[in-house]
Short mmCIF file of C-alpha atoms in Angstrom, two decimals:
data_model
loop_
_atom_site.label_atom_id
_atom_site.label_comp_id
_atom_site.label_asym_id
_atom_site.label_seq_id
_atom_site.Cartn_x
_atom_site.Cartn_y
_atom_site.Cartn_z
CA MET A 280 132.70 102.40 140.08
CA ARG A 281 133.83 104.47 143.27
CA ARG A 282 131.52 105.94 145.91
CA LEU A 283 133.45 108.76 147.67
CA ALA A 284 132.51 109.63 151.27
CA ASP A 285 129.87 112.44 151.65
CA GLN A 286 131.21 115.87 151.44
CA ASP A 287 130.11 119.26 152.81
CA THR A 288 131.53 121.25 149.64
CA VAL A 289 132.66 119.64 146.38
CA ILE A 290 134.28 121.95 143.83
CA ILE A 291 134.20 120.78 140.26
CA GLY A 292 137.09 122.01 138.27
CA ALA A 293 140.67 122.24 139.61
CA GLY A 294 142.27 125.15 137.62
CA LEU A 295 143.04 128.61 138.89
CA VAL A 296 139.38 129.39 139.79
CA GLY A 297 138.68 126.24 141.53
CA ALA A 298 141.99 125.93 143.25
CA ALA A 299 141.79 129.54 144.54
CA LEU A 300 138.26 128.98 145.91
CA ALA A 301 139.40 125.60 147.35
CA TRP A 302 142.58 127.22 149.06
CA GLY A 303 140.30 130.08 150.45
CA LEU A 304 137.59 127.79 151.85
CA ALA A 305 140.39 125.55 153.48
CA ARG A 306 142.05 128.73 154.89
CA ALA A 307 138.49 129.70 156.34
CA GLY A 308 138.43 126.11 158.06
CA GLU A 309 136.51 124.17 155.58
CA ARG A 310 137.54 120.95 154.09
CA PRO A 311 136.52 121.03 150.38
CA LEU A 312 136.74 118.34 147.93
CA LEU A 313 138.25 119.48 144.48
CA LEU A 314 137.51 117.12 141.44
CA ASP A 315 139.67 117.41 138.47
CA GLY A 316 139.27 116.26 134.98
CA ASP A 317 141.20 114.01 132.75
CA ASP A 318 144.77 114.58 131.34
CA LEU A 319 143.48 115.58 127.96
CA SER A 320 140.64 117.82 129.37
CA LEU A 321 140.88 121.38 128.04
CA ARG A 322 142.62 123.40 130.53
CA ALA A 323 142.78 127.15 130.33
CA SER A 324 144.80 127.41 133.54
CA ARG A 325 147.74 125.43 131.78
CA ALA A 326 147.74 127.72 128.91
CA ASN A 327 147.62 131.15 130.43
CA PHE A 328 149.77 134.18 130.03
CA ALA A 329 149.89 134.82 133.93
CA LEU A 330 149.06 138.44 133.82
CA ILE A 331 147.80 140.55 136.73
CA TRP A 332 146.33 143.18 134.39
CA VAL A 333 144.13 146.08 134.88
CA GLN A 334 145.13 148.50 131.97
CA GLY A 335 142.06 149.08 129.77
CA LYS A 336 139.97 146.51 131.51
CA GLY A 337 136.28 147.07 132.14
CA LEU A 338 135.55 149.06 129.01
CA GLY A 339 131.76 149.99 129.14
CA ALA A 340 131.64 147.91 132.54
CA PRO A 341 133.08 150.01 135.28
CA GLN A 342 131.85 147.33 137.77
CA TYR A 343 134.33 144.94 136.17
CA ALA A 344 137.18 147.64 136.36
CA ARG A 345 136.70 148.01 140.05
CA TRP A 346 136.42 144.24 140.75
CA THR A 347 139.57 143.78 138.75
CA MET A 348 141.41 146.70 140.65
CA ARG A 349 140.24 145.23 144.02
CA SER A 350 141.79 141.90 143.31
CA THR A 351 145.13 143.49 142.05
CA ARG A 352 145.46 145.37 145.26
CA LEU A 353 144.86 142.20 147.06
CA TRP A 354 147.68 140.23 145.17
CA PRO A 355 150.79 141.16 147.64
CA GLU A 356 148.62 139.94 150.53
CA PHE A 357 147.50 136.66 148.66
CA ALA A 358 151.05 136.06 147.20
CA ALA A 359 152.53 136.21 150.80
CA ALA A 360 149.81 133.93 152.21
CA LEU A 361 150.29 131.48 149.45
CA GLN A 362 154.12 131.17 150.07
CA GLU A 363 153.26 130.81 153.83
CA THR A 364 150.98 127.93 153.15
CA SER A 365 152.64 126.28 150.38
CA GLY A 366 156.34 127.09 150.37
CA VAL A 367 156.16 128.10 146.85
CA ASP A 368 157.51 131.56 145.51
CA ILE A 369 155.28 132.52 142.67
CA ALA A 370 157.60 135.34 141.74
CA LEU A 371 154.93 138.15 141.94
CA LYS A 372 156.05 141.17 140.07
CA GLN A 373 154.03 144.28 140.06
CA ASN A 374 156.11 146.83 138.39
CA GLY A 375 153.68 148.11 135.93
CA GLY A 376 152.55 147.14 132.35
CA PHE A 377 153.01 148.54 129.01
CA THR A 378 150.78 148.43 125.90
CA PHE A 379 153.19 149.01 123.01
CA ALA A 380 152.04 150.40 119.81
CA LEU A 381 153.77 149.69 116.36
CA ASN A 382 151.73 152.47 114.59
CA GLU A 383 149.97 155.66 115.52
CA ALA A 384 146.47 153.98 115.14
CA GLU A 385 147.36 151.34 117.59
CA LEU A 386 148.70 153.81 120.02
CA GLU A 387 145.37 156.04 119.62
CA ARG A 388 143.24 152.96 120.15
CA ALA A 389 145.09 151.80 123.30
CA HIS A 390 145.01 155.22 124.99
CA GLU A 391 141.28 155.79 124.23
CA ASP A 392 140.49 152.73 125.85
CA VAL A 393 142.19 153.50 129.03
CA VAL A 394 140.89 157.16 128.84
CA THR A 395 137.22 155.80 128.52
CA VAL A 396 137.69 153.33 131.53
CA ALA A 397 139.03 156.28 133.62
CA ARG A 398 136.04 158.26 132.41
CA GLU A 399 133.62 155.85 133.47
CA LEU A 400 135.36 155.27 136.92
CA GLY A 401 135.60 159.02 137.78
CA ASP A 402 137.51 159.25 141.17
CA ASP A 403 138.19 155.58 141.11
CA ALA A 404 140.22 155.59 137.92
CA THR A 405 143.76 154.23 138.20
CA GLU A 406 146.86 155.95 137.00
CA HIS A 407 147.87 155.62 133.44
CA THR A 408 150.42 157.56 131.17
CA LEU A 409 150.67 157.97 127.43
CA LEU A 410 154.24 157.86 126.26
CA ASP A 411 155.95 158.44 122.90
CA HIS A 412 158.78 156.58 121.59
CA ALA A 413 161.58 158.50 123.42
CA GLU A 414 159.72 158.45 126.76
CA THR A 415 159.05 154.61 126.35
CA ALA A 416 162.65 154.17 125.71
CA LYS A 417 163.92 155.77 128.74
CA LEU A 418 162.08 153.33 130.68
CA VAL A 419 162.57 150.37 128.37
CA PRO A 420 165.85 150.79 126.38
CA ALA A 421 165.37 147.37 124.68
CA ILE A 422 162.61 148.48 122.64
CA GLY A 423 162.92 148.85 118.73
CA ARG A 424 162.49 151.63 116.57
CA ASP A 425 159.11 150.45 115.32
CA VAL A 426 157.68 151.26 118.56
CA VAL A 427 156.00 154.53 118.04
CA GLY A 428 154.70 154.89 121.81
CA SER A 429 153.01 153.03 124.71
CA VAL A 430 150.59 153.34 127.37
CA TYR A 431 152.07 152.69 130.85
CA SER A 432 150.02 151.76 133.96
CA PRO A 433 151.73 151.17 137.28
CA MET A 434 149.03 148.56 138.69
CA ASP A 435 149.96 145.82 136.26
CA GLY A 436 152.23 142.81 136.84
CA ASP A 437 152.63 139.04 136.40
CA VAL A 438 153.61 135.86 138.26
CA ASN A 439 155.15 132.61 137.32
CA SER A 440 152.17 130.63 135.95
CA LEU A 441 153.11 127.11 136.64
CA ARG A 442 154.23 127.90 140.26
CA LEU A 443 150.94 129.75 140.89
CA LEU A 444 148.86 126.63 140.16
CA ARG A 445 151.34 124.35 142.14
CA ALA A 446 151.26 126.74 144.99
CA LEU A 447 147.42 126.76 145.14
CA HIS A 448 147.13 123.01 145.03
CA THR A 449 150.11 122.53 147.51
CA GLY A 450 148.63 125.21 149.87
CA MET A 451 144.99 123.84 149.77
CA ILE A 452 146.19 120.24 150.61
CA ASN A 453 148.30 121.54 153.49
CA LEU A 454 145.37 123.44 154.64
CA GLY A 455 142.98 120.47 154.63
CA ALA A 456 141.46 120.29 151.23
CA ALA A 457 141.23 117.04 149.15
CA TYR A 458 141.76 116.43 145.65
CA GLU A 459 140.78 113.72 143.30
CA ALA A 460 141.80 113.65 139.51
CA HIS A 461 140.19 111.73 136.63
CA CYS A 462 136.65 112.80 137.94
CA GLU A 463 134.87 114.35 135.20
CA ILE A 464 131.00 115.14 136.21
CA ASP A 465 128.32 113.73 133.81
CA GLU A 466 125.34 114.28 135.92
CA ILE A 467 124.47 116.70 138.93
CA ASN A 468 121.27 115.64 140.55
CA PRO A 469 119.79 117.87 143.30
CA ARG A 470 118.45 115.89 146.06
CA SER A 471 117.17 116.59 149.56
CA GLY A 472 120.03 118.41 151.51
CA GLY A 473 122.57 118.48 148.64
CA PHE A 474 123.55 117.14 145.17
CA GLN A 475 124.44 113.84 143.82
CA LEU A 476 127.37 114.02 141.44
CA LYS A 477 128.09 111.28 138.87
CA GLY A 478 130.56 110.40 136.40
CA SER A 479 131.87 107.30 134.76
CA TRP A 480 134.36 107.00 137.48
CA GLY A 481 131.80 106.77 140.30
CA GLU A 482 129.68 109.32 142.40
CA VAL A 483 129.89 111.47 145.46
CA PHE A 484 127.12 113.33 147.47
CA ALA A 485 127.68 117.00 148.42
CA LYS A 486 125.84 119.35 150.59
CA ARG A 487 127.12 122.26 148.57
CA VAL A 488 128.54 122.24 144.75
CA VAL A 489 130.85 124.90 143.28
CA LEU A 490 131.00 124.85 139.49
CA THR A 491 134.42 126.07 138.35
CA ALA A 492 134.80 123.93 135.28
CA GLY A 493 135.56 126.73 132.75
CA ALA A 494 133.90 126.18 129.38
CA GLY A 495 132.51 122.99 130.95
CA ASN A 496 130.29 125.07 133.17
CA SER A 497 127.69 125.89 130.51
CA ARG A 498 126.47 122.11 130.62
CA LEU A 499 126.94 121.64 134.45
CA ALA A 500 125.24 124.93 135.42
CA ALA A 501 122.10 124.09 133.48
CA MET A 502 121.84 121.10 135.78
CA VAL A 503 121.40 123.41 138.84
CA GLY A 504 119.34 125.98 137.08
CA ILE A 505 121.88 128.71 136.34
CA HIS A 506 122.67 130.18 132.72
CA ALA A 507 126.32 130.19 132.18
CA PRO A 508 126.78 130.80 128.49
CA THR A 509 130.27 130.78 126.88
CA VAL A 510 131.83 131.81 123.62
CA ARG A 511 134.75 130.01 121.73
CA SER A 512 138.02 131.95 122.11
CA LYS A 513 141.22 130.12 121.38
CA GLY A 514 144.74 131.83 122.17
CA GLN A 515 148.24 130.81 121.31
CA ILE A 516 151.72 131.42 123.15
CA LEU A 517 155.23 131.08 122.23
CA VAL A 518 157.77 130.38 124.83
CA THR A 519 161.66 131.13 124.08
CA GLU A 520 164.79 129.87 125.70
CA LYS A 521 166.11 131.64 128.71
CA CYS A 522 167.96 134.89 128.00
CA ARG A 523 169.40 137.96 129.95
CA PRO A 524 166.94 139.99 131.66
CA PHE A 525 165.91 143.00 129.35
CA PHE A 526 162.12 143.69 130.27
CA PRO A 527 161.40 144.08 134.08
CA TYR A 528 157.77 145.17 133.59
CA THR A 529 155.00 143.25 131.89
CA SER A 530 152.66 143.74 128.74
CA ALA A 531 149.73 142.19 127.32
CA THR A 532 151.60 140.55 124.50
CA LEU A 533 155.08 139.75 125.85
CA ARG A 534 156.49 139.19 129.25
CA GLN A 535 159.96 137.95 130.52
CA ALA A 536 159.40 135.22 133.40
CA ASP A 537 161.60 135.29 136.46
CA GLU A 538 163.52 132.25 135.04
CA GLY A 539 164.46 134.13 131.93
CA GLY A 540 162.28 132.72 129.15
CA VAL A 541 159.89 135.06 127.16
CA MET A 542 156.25 134.36 126.67
CA ILE A 543 154.61 135.98 123.43
CA GLY A 544 150.95 136.00 122.84
CA ASP A 545 148.05 137.93 121.69
CA SER A 546 145.90 136.03 119.25
CA GLN A 547 142.35 134.91 119.19
CA GLU A 548 140.41 132.39 116.87
CA THR A 549 136.86 132.12 117.43
CA HIS A 550 135.76 129.39 114.76
CA THR A 551 137.79 126.42 115.53
CA ASP A 552 137.65 123.61 117.83
CA SER A 553 141.28 122.32 117.29
CA ILE A 554 143.72 122.68 120.11
CA ALA A 555 146.57 122.51 117.72
CA THR A 556 148.91 125.51 117.16
CA ASN A 557 148.69 127.41 113.90
CA GLN A 558 152.04 128.22 112.39
CA ASP A 559 150.87 131.26 110.69
CA ILE A 560 149.75 132.76 113.90
CA SER A 561 153.06 131.71 115.49
CA ALA A 562 154.93 133.63 112.69
CA VAL A 563 152.77 136.81 113.30
CA LEU A 564 153.41 136.76 116.95
CA ALA A 565 157.08 136.23 116.52
CA ASP A 566 157.41 139.06 114.03
CA ARG A 567 155.71 141.52 116.30
CA ALA A 568 157.72 140.46 119.36
CA ILE A 569 160.94 141.11 117.11
CA ARG A 570 159.94 144.47 116.22
CA THR A 571 159.07 145.37 119.55
CA PHE A 572 162.35 144.05 121.10
CA PRO A 573 164.95 143.47 118.35
CA CYS A 574 167.18 141.59 120.82
CA LEU A 575 164.83 138.62 120.42
CA SER A 576 165.78 138.02 116.73
CA GLY A 577 168.55 135.62 117.61
CA VAL A 578 166.47 133.86 120.41
CA ASN A 579 165.33 130.28 119.82
CA VAL A 580 161.60 129.42 120.42
CA LEU A 581 161.51 126.06 122.64
CA ARG A 582 157.82 125.44 122.59
CA SER A 583 154.26 126.62 121.59
CA TRP A 584 150.72 125.89 122.78
CA ALA A 585 147.12 126.70 122.31
CA GLY A 586 144.50 126.85 124.89
CA PHE A 587 140.83 127.94 125.04
CA ARG A 588 139.81 131.03 127.12
CA VAL A 589 136.80 130.77 129.42
CA LYS A 590 134.98 133.73 128.15
CA THR A 591 131.28 134.66 128.40
CA PRO A 592 129.41 136.57 125.55
CA ASP A 593 130.15 140.08 127.20
CA GLY A 594 133.67 139.11 128.50
CA LEU A 595 132.56 139.56 132.30
CA PRO A 596 132.60 136.89 134.95
CA ILE A 597 129.72 134.95 136.36
CA TYR A 598 129.22 134.40 140.00
CA GLU A 599 125.86 133.02 141.04
CA GLN A 600 124.11 130.99 143.58
CA SER A 601 121.22 128.98 142.11
CA ALA A 602 117.79 130.34 143.09
CA ALA A 603 116.05 126.96 142.10
CA TYR A 604 118.83 124.79 144.07
CA PRO A 605 120.49 126.84 146.92
CA GLY A 606 123.88 125.53 147.74
CA ALA A 607 124.95 125.38 143.96
CA TYR A 608 127.26 127.90 142.82
CA VAL A 609 128.93 128.85 139.71
CA ALA A 610 132.15 130.87 139.40
CA MET A 611 133.70 131.42 136.12
CA CYS A 612 135.91 134.12 134.42
CA HIS A 613 138.46 134.79 131.71
CA SER A 614 141.16 136.45 134.02
CA GLY A 615 141.72 133.63 136.27
CA VAL A 616 145.23 135.07 137.31
CA THR A 617 144.24 138.65 137.82
CA LEU A 618 141.24 137.60 139.90
CA ALA A 619 142.78 134.71 141.87
CA ALA A 620 143.49 136.95 144.84
CA ILE A 621 139.83 138.00 145.20
CA HIS A 622 138.50 134.55 144.65
CA ALA A 623 140.58 133.19 147.37
CA LEU A 624 140.28 136.10 149.81
CA VAL A 625 136.79 137.34 149.24
CA VAL A 626 134.52 134.90 147.14
CA ALA A 627 135.64 131.89 148.96
CA GLY A 628 134.62 133.48 152.23
CA GLU A 629 131.09 134.26 150.76
CA ILE A 630 130.68 130.67 149.87
CA ALA A 631 132.03 129.66 153.41
CA THR A 632 129.51 131.79 155.26
CA GLN A 633 126.74 130.82 152.71
CA LYS A 634 125.99 134.27 151.55
CA ALA A 635 122.88 134.47 149.36
CA VAL A 636 124.80 136.18 146.43
CA LEU A 637 128.39 136.32 145.55
CA ALA A 638 130.49 139.35 144.42
CA GLY A 639 127.55 141.68 145.28
CA ASN A 640 125.19 140.18 142.80
CA THR A 641 127.35 142.37 140.17
CA PHE A 642 127.88 139.36 137.72
CA PRO A 643 124.90 136.88 137.68
CA GLY A 644 124.36 134.65 134.70
CA ARG A 645 120.89 135.52 134.50
CA ARG A 646 121.95 138.86 132.72
CA PHE A 647 122.20 136.77 129.57
CA HIS A 648 118.50 135.89 129.70
CA VAL A 649 116.66 137.79 126.70
CA SER A 650 112.93 138.54 127.14
CA GLN A 651 110.93 136.97 124.60
CA ASN A 652 108.07 139.59 124.85
#
């Protein structure tokens, strides 16, 4: 059993949310300790699609649409600061994104979503354009004849997913943060002046604790009086061999990485605990990708994987400081890449300056409490 030195701030969970907050805290002059899980822990950050995505987000929740747009606008500043602190180029690309439709019903649904979000946002709405097949083909000549049209938004983009996580970890260490692997937390015990954190590996005392353990936050948050429910949502991704550049934009279902490989996704399973990939789903993903871009018909798939998204019942993030145990925070969301900039440049600063609420108190976990009266 190990006994780590007492800490001012411990962050539990070293994925994109935890690492972005650790980087931001370290950049603000703090020296946070980031505790990671074991090698086989469920890790959404290592299975993500690496999108910086605005299009259609915030349907029925304009506060989330605004939060997403704010982070997206911060991304160029964030990427530059990341490269300066880590030496890693994360290949930020914000050329815009397409939602491709293979039939008229799909196109109508996609367009209705962005129109509804724009209507809810009013003057804050982002630009979007409805394109038919010919108009889409002028911008993306490689599309197939099955693409009946698309919705284009200029704010969308992507990054190199593995390099982003590496840049955050390298940068935070360079800025003075500390990192410990194989430190799953079993207990959080509030104490006078802080929190005792315990696991089978040992323990550590922290004046403040930030919970960024993804789906594991539900269990941990309850120990500090915060409600942070999650729902099961499994996604699957295919990755092809490197091929010539053909798609300089991005989409929610297919993107070409800067190194040439193509990532293909867009699945959701809600009734399984298995991390294994499903070959029936792989076949559907591949078929749709080939119909969208026929040039992929002769390209080999090198690997595939599945991962569990961090999703709350309403799909929105949770940012909250415990009312019962001040100094304990929860930060969790599905869009860890899109929101990484605002986590690092805004939320981390709120934690560093011990703000009473995070993110303007817009996304507290207590919204899920249902009155029994």
